[in-house]
Amino acid sequence: MFSTLQIWAFRDLLRRPFEALLLGITLTLTIAIVGTLLLFPRAVQDTLNTLLNASPSIVLRRFDAAGFCPLPVPASVRAAQTVVGVVSVRPRIWGLVNGPGLLTMVGVQREGMPQGLAGQLTRLPERGEVIIGFGVASGQSTGQSAGTLQLEGVIRQNYQVIDRLPEKTSLFTHDLVLMNPEDARQLIGLPKGYASDLAIDVFHEEEQDAILSDLADAFAWPVRCVTRRQSQGISASRLNRARTLVAITVIPAVLALCLLVAVNTRKSMGRQSDLGIMKATGWTTGDIIRFQMYRELFVCLPSAAVGICLSFVLVYGPGAGWVADFFFGWKTIPPSFYLETTGAAAVVLEVAALMLVPVIASAFLPALKGATSDVYDMIKGAGHR
C-alpha cells in the first residue's frame, strides 16, 4: 500500500514528533481561520442570491412629505395592473414591532404567500397565532409561557406560536414573525383596505428597470420602486464591507504564514548533513526530493483537511454563533447559510493555494538545493554547527 520511501519519510517524522505536531497544529489553525474568513462572505452571497431570486421583481411603496405611508389596496392594484408587462400584484402588510428585540412582522395569507416560503409551511396562522424565525424563538423572554410570544406595536398582545420558519431561509427570516393579516393590521394600526406596499412581478426580468417610469405615472400619488436587481446591488455593497473586515483580519494570518514558512525553511536548511549522508549511501536526487515531499505532505495534507473541515463547521454549522455575532451582531442562534458546491470548492482551492504551496515550497527548495550540492561539502559543513 505504501512504498518504502513513504514509510521511511513517516518514520523520519517520528524522530521529531513534537516538531511535526506543532507544525500540524499551527497549519490547521491558520487554515481554519483563513478558510472561515474566505468562506463566510461566499456563503452569505450564495444565500442572498438564492433567496433574492425568489423575491418579487419590484416592490412599490407610497410616500409623502412625512415618508412612507400606507396605500389603498383596490386603487393601487388597479393602477399597477394597467402597466404593460406586469403579470401579478400582491399587497403586503408588514412592519417593525417590539418583542424579544426589534422584530419584523408580516401578515400572510394563502394567495399572498411569498414565493420563498411557498410549500414550506404546514398551515398559515389564524387569529391570535404566529409563526416565528429561529432568532425569535431563541430570544423569547423567560417570563412568558412556553409557545407564547408577546409583541408590541400600537397595541401589546400575546400570540400563540404554532410553527417555526424553515431553517434554510433564516438569513432573511431570522427575526421574522408571520401572523394573520387582521392581527397584523391591528398590531401596527393599519386601516382596513390599506397595505404597506405592493409586490409586483413582471413578464421578463429585463423589464424591471424599463417599466419603473410607467409604474410611477400610473399612480395618482408619489411612489418609490425598488427592483430585485437594486436589492441585489444593495446586498453586494453590504458584503463589500464584510470583505473589508476579511481583508483586515486576514493580515495576522498572512504574517503567521510568513513566520511558518521562515521557520520551515530554516529547519530544512539545517538538514543538509542528513541529505549529504543520504547521497553518500546511494540516494539519488529524485529519491531525496520525493522523500522530502512525502515528509511534508504527511503533515500538510491532514492539517489542511482538518482546517478546511473546521472552516465549514464554523460557517455552516448550527452552533457557529460567533461568526454571526462578529459580522451581523446577532446574539441569538445564527442563520443557516446555503452551501453552493462550486463556490465552496473555489474557496477550498484558494485556501490550499494560499497556505499549502508556500509551506511545501519552503521544504522542497532547500531539499532541491541540498540534493544537487557536493556530498563532501554537505557532510563537512555539519561538523561546524
XYZ file of C-alpha atoms in Angstrom:
385
model
C 0.000 0.000 0.000
C 2.830 2.374 0.915
C 6.189 2.446 -0.769
C 9.443 2.024 1.161
C 10.242 5.709 0.605
C 6.926 6.796 2.084
C 7.399 4.586 5.156
C 10.895 5.957 5.583
C 9.571 9.542 5.398
C 6.918 8.805 8.017
C 9.497 7.211 10.341
C 11.704 10.265 9.884
C 8.820 12.438 11.154
C 8.633 10.289 14.283
C 12.222 11.214 15.079
C 10.934 14.704 15.994
C 7.259 14.100 16.842
C 6.669 17.317 18.783
C 8.114 19.387 15.964
C 5.791 17.717 13.429
C 2.828 18.017 15.800
C 3.468 21.716 16.391
C 3.723 22.352 12.645
C 0.471 20.449 12.041
C -1.459 22.291 14.756
C -0.200 25.679 13.578
C -1.064 24.921 9.976
C -4.501 23.548 10.911
C -5.493 26.607 12.932
C -4.167 29.031 10.319
C -6.070 27.278 7.519
C -9.224 27.153 9.663
C -9.074 30.904 10.328
C -8.287 31.915 6.753
C -10.797 29.409 5.338
C -13.557 30.712 7.595
C -12.864 34.327 6.650
C -12.881 33.467 2.932
C -15.852 31.113 3.123
C -18.178 33.344 5.129
C -18.676 36.150 2.540
C -19.120 33.496 -0.143
C -21.768 31.698 1.933
C -23.647 34.962 2.542
C -23.506 35.886 -1.147
C -24.764 32.461 -2.288
C -27.584 32.528 0.264
C -28.643 36.073 -0.618
C -28.680 35.305 -4.344
C -30.716 32.141 -3.776
C -33.328 33.915 -1.664
C -33.445 37.105 -3.735
C -34.187 35.034 -6.840
C -37.453 34.037 -5.111
C -38.334 37.642 -4.190
C -40.729 39.927 -6.157
C -39.422 41.630 -9.277
C -40.434 45.069 -7.955
C -41.517 46.379 -4.554
C -43.631 49.556 -4.740
C -44.321 51.870 -1.784
C -46.241 55.121 -1.419
C -44.617 58.098 0.260
C -45.465 61.657 1.211
C -43.747 64.545 2.984
C -43.516 62.507 6.201
C -42.009 59.451 4.489
C -43.529 56.108 3.520
C -47.233 55.695 4.216
C -49.953 53.045 3.628
C -51.523 52.761 0.188
C -55.161 51.867 -0.642
C -55.283 48.289 -1.888
C -58.046 48.322 -4.574
C -56.902 51.536 -6.272
C -53.224 50.575 -6.085
C -53.749 47.105 -7.538
C -55.828 48.505 -10.411
C -53.198 51.143 -11.167
C -50.334 48.615 -11.203
C -52.263 46.167 -13.402
C -52.705 48.816 -16.113
C -48.953 48.817 -16.767
C -47.887 46.620 -19.681
C -45.548 43.837 -18.539
C -46.979 43.404 -15.024
C -48.209 39.836 -14.512
C -49.115 39.846 -10.803
C -49.662 42.341 -7.972
C -49.744 41.331 -4.288
C -50.483 43.815 -1.492
C -48.343 43.186 1.585
C -48.784 44.055 5.252
C -45.647 44.306 7.376
C -43.902 46.492 9.913
C -41.403 46.650 12.780
C -42.658 45.677 16.240
C -41.132 45.114 19.666
C -40.842 41.630 21.108
C -37.653 39.893 22.247
C -35.833 42.731 20.488
C -36.907 44.552 17.340
C -38.755 42.153 15.031
C -40.173 42.279 11.515
C -43.854 41.339 11.408
C -45.558 40.196 8.180
C -49.246 39.447 7.674
C -49.643 36.477 5.307
C -52.492 34.784 3.532
C -52.576 31.903 1.053
C -52.891 33.993 -2.116
C -50.166 36.380 -0.982
C -47.650 33.813 0.244
C -44.043 34.790 -0.629
C -42.520 32.508 -3.250
C -39.606 31.619 -0.992
C -41.997 30.221 1.658
C -44.495 28.558 -0.655
C -44.867 24.906 0.308
C -42.621 25.313 3.355
C -45.347 25.843 5.973
C -47.774 23.250 7.273
C -50.521 25.867 7.701
C -50.981 29.630 7.922
C -51.574 31.393 11.248
C -55.150 32.086 12.326
C -56.199 34.953 14.587
C -54.012 35.008 17.698
C -51.350 32.724 16.180
C -47.851 33.410 14.833
C -45.048 31.584 13.018
C -41.572 32.702 14.058
C -37.988 32.581 12.819
C -35.168 30.827 14.642
C -33.761 34.082 16.014
C -37.125 34.981 17.543
C -37.517 31.535 19.101
C -34.229 31.768 20.958
C -34.919 35.315 22.110
C -38.188 34.757 23.948
C -38.204 36.170 27.436
C -38.339 33.775 30.357
C -41.407 35.453 31.805
C -43.641 34.173 29.012
C -45.273 30.795 28.916
C -43.929 28.157 26.555
C -45.122 28.691 22.992
C -46.273 32.269 23.637
C -44.813 35.435 22.113
C -45.605 38.974 23.239
C -45.487 41.677 20.561
C -45.915 45.415 20.950
C -46.766 47.927 18.247
C -49.758 50.240 18.517
C -51.061 47.658 20.979
C -49.432 44.981 23.142
C -50.689 41.425 22.865
C -49.658 37.793 23.368
C -49.783 35.322 20.461
C -49.604 31.538 20.296
C -46.517 30.193 18.472
C -47.607 27.360 16.162
C -44.516 26.788 13.981
C -41.031 27.913 13.039
C -39.902 29.150 9.659
C -37.617 26.840 7.627
C -34.021 26.969 8.835
C -32.660 27.243 5.288
C -34.373 30.645 4.878
C -33.123 32.006 8.204
C -30.796 34.581 6.628
C -33.976 36.506 5.680
C -36.344 35.154 8.334
C -34.036 35.205 11.355
C -36.085 37.870 13.193
C -39.342 37.463 11.240
C -42.840 36.883 12.636
C -45.669 35.719 10.352
C -49.226 36.352 11.535
C -52.804 36.675 10.359
C -53.372 39.829 8.234
C -56.099 41.123 10.551
C -53.852 40.723 13.579
C -51.072 42.445 11.659
C -53.285 45.440 10.815
C -54.361 45.735 14.418
C -50.803 45.458 15.745
C -49.336 48.257 13.573
C -52.507 50.367 13.349
C -53.032 49.915 9.601
C -56.559 50.880 8.416
C -58.696 48.210 6.761
C -58.313 48.244 2.976
C -54.726 49.556 3.144
C -51.385 47.794 2.674
C -47.755 48.579 3.461
C -46.537 48.058 -0.120
C -47.098 46.107 -3.348
C -45.059 43.105 -4.547
C -45.065 43.189 -8.353
C -43.852 40.502 -10.775
C -43.084 41.266 -14.419
C -43.158 39.068 -17.501
C -39.473 39.496 -18.409
C -36.669 40.093 -15.916
C -35.168 42.649 -18.302
C -38.318 44.769 -17.948
C -37.725 45.555 -14.274
C -35.948 48.858 -14.895
C -37.835 49.693 -18.089
C -41.327 49.872 -16.543
C -40.428 51.885 -13.434
C -41.426 55.171 -15.070
C -44.693 53.622 -16.318
C -45.489 52.436 -12.794
C -44.808 55.875 -11.340
C -47.079 57.502 -13.950
C -49.895 55.017 -13.290
C -50.418 56.193 -9.690
C -52.151 59.357 -8.554
C -49.700 59.786 -5.653
C -45.899 59.633 -5.358
C -44.454 56.115 -5.242
C -40.987 54.634 -4.952
C -39.985 51.342 -6.584
C -37.108 49.003 -5.766
C -36.267 46.243 -8.251
C -34.762 42.864 -7.473
C -31.543 43.910 -9.180
C -31.328 47.001 -6.993
C -31.816 44.822 -3.915
C -29.002 42.565 -5.087
C -26.823 45.640 -5.582
C -27.582 46.849 -2.040
C -26.737 43.414 -0.672
C -23.493 43.347 -2.666
C -22.447 46.734 -1.256
C -23.039 45.480 2.271
C -20.997 42.376 1.522
C -18.139 44.606 0.415
C -17.965 45.878 3.989
C -17.687 42.306 5.214
C -14.924 41.687 2.678
C -13.089 44.719 4.047
C -13.238 43.152 7.502
C -11.958 39.939 5.958
C -9.012 41.746 4.370
C -8.111 43.310 7.717
C -8.441 40.128 9.767
C -6.513 38.005 7.234
C -3.373 40.135 7.750
C -2.371 38.421 11.051
C -2.927 35.027 9.418
C -0.689 36.016 6.498
C 2.003 37.153 8.939
C 1.690 33.821 10.742
C 2.095 32.056 7.392
C 5.257 34.053 6.635
C 6.690 33.116 10.019
C 5.743 29.486 9.467
C 7.471 29.463 6.070
C 10.586 31.086 7.518
C 10.807 28.546 10.352
C 10.210 25.643 7.970
C 12.873 26.931 5.569
C 15.403 27.295 8.371
C 14.610 23.796 9.614
C 15.029 22.354 6.122
C 18.343 24.154 5.612
C 19.541 22.602 8.880
C 19.073 19.113 7.441
C 21.808 19.476 4.816
C 24.066 16.999 6.667
C 21.266 14.381 6.675
C 20.809 14.883 2.944
C 24.547 14.552 2.446
C 24.581 11.220 4.277
C 21.660 10.040 2.129
C 23.542 10.903 -1.055
C 26.684 9.226 0.263
C 24.734 5.993 0.852
C 23.396 5.909 -2.706
C 20.200 8.008 -2.646
C 19.516 9.744 -5.948
C 18.416 13.348 -6.294
C 14.899 12.156 -7.175
C 14.786 9.929 -4.077
C 15.747 12.826 -1.804
C 13.200 15.209 -3.323
C 10.407 12.630 -3.120
C 11.405 11.779 0.432
C 11.169 15.422 1.493
C 7.868 15.899 -0.344
C 6.342 12.833 1.330
C 7.593 14.077 4.684
C 5.871 17.454 4.256
C 2.697 16.038 2.750
C 2.216 13.667 5.709
C 1.897 16.797 7.865
C 0.338 19.318 5.478
C -2.457 17.265 3.901
C -4.085 16.086 7.180
C -3.683 19.583 8.605
C -5.336 21.104 5.544
C -8.186 18.591 5.632
C -8.891 19.222 9.325
C -8.553 23.007 8.902
C -10.949 23.113 5.953
C -13.475 20.934 7.818
C -13.289 23.325 10.769
C -13.958 26.230 8.403
C -17.110 24.574 7.053
C -18.297 23.742 10.572
C -17.714 27.313 11.765
C -19.620 28.815 8.816
C -22.343 26.251 8.113
C -22.573 24.534 11.498
C -25.666 25.137 13.656
C -23.608 26.258 16.642
C -21.397 28.781 14.865
C -22.740 31.772 16.764
C -19.541 33.805 16.907
C -19.404 34.286 13.123
C -22.903 35.795 13.012
C -22.118 37.853 16.111
C -18.884 39.170 14.592
C -20.325 40.165 11.206
C -24.015 40.882 11.981
C -24.114 41.487 15.736
C -26.608 38.662 16.323
C -26.624 37.378 19.890
C -29.087 34.558 19.214
C -28.973 31.430 17.058
C -27.180 32.308 13.786
C -28.779 31.851 10.361
C -28.339 28.787 8.220
C -26.390 29.514 5.051
C -26.885 27.970 1.635
C -23.985 25.732 0.577
C -23.180 26.249 -3.096
C -20.778 23.477 -4.120
C -18.915 25.330 -6.867
C -18.238 28.406 -4.761
C -17.216 26.346 -1.737
C -14.794 24.312 -3.863
C -13.237 27.524 -5.152
C -12.687 28.698 -1.576
C -11.062 25.369 -0.694
C -8.666 25.731 -3.633
C -7.875 29.306 -2.626
C -7.016 28.240 0.911
C -4.910 25.331 -0.352
C -3.006 27.585 -2.738
C -2.561 30.288 -0.119
C -1.373 28.059 2.713
C -0.028 24.741 1.439
C 2.058 25.828 -1.540
C 4.359 28.215 0.409
C 4.829 25.730 3.267
C 5.647 22.818 0.950
C 7.914 25.033 -1.163
C 9.802 26.116 1.965
C 10.830 22.480 2.476
C 11.127 21.492 -1.188
C 13.543 24.204 -2.359
C 16.198 23.612 0.365
C 15.905 19.876 -0.317
C 16.452 20.509 -4.031
C 19.468 22.669 -3.243
C 20.926 20.019 -0.934
C 20.253 17.212 -3.377
C 22.301 18.951 -6.069
C 25.164 20.062 -3.796
C 28.517 18.341 -3.288
C 28.325 15.493 -0.784
C 31.674 16.272 0.838
C 30.777 19.931 1.460
C 27.413 18.971 2.993
C 28.921 16.422 5.401
C 31.942 18.605 6.167
C 29.675 21.588 6.994
C 27.815 19.500 9.553
C 30.844 19.377 11.837
C 30.960 23.182 12.212
C 27.394 23.571 13.533
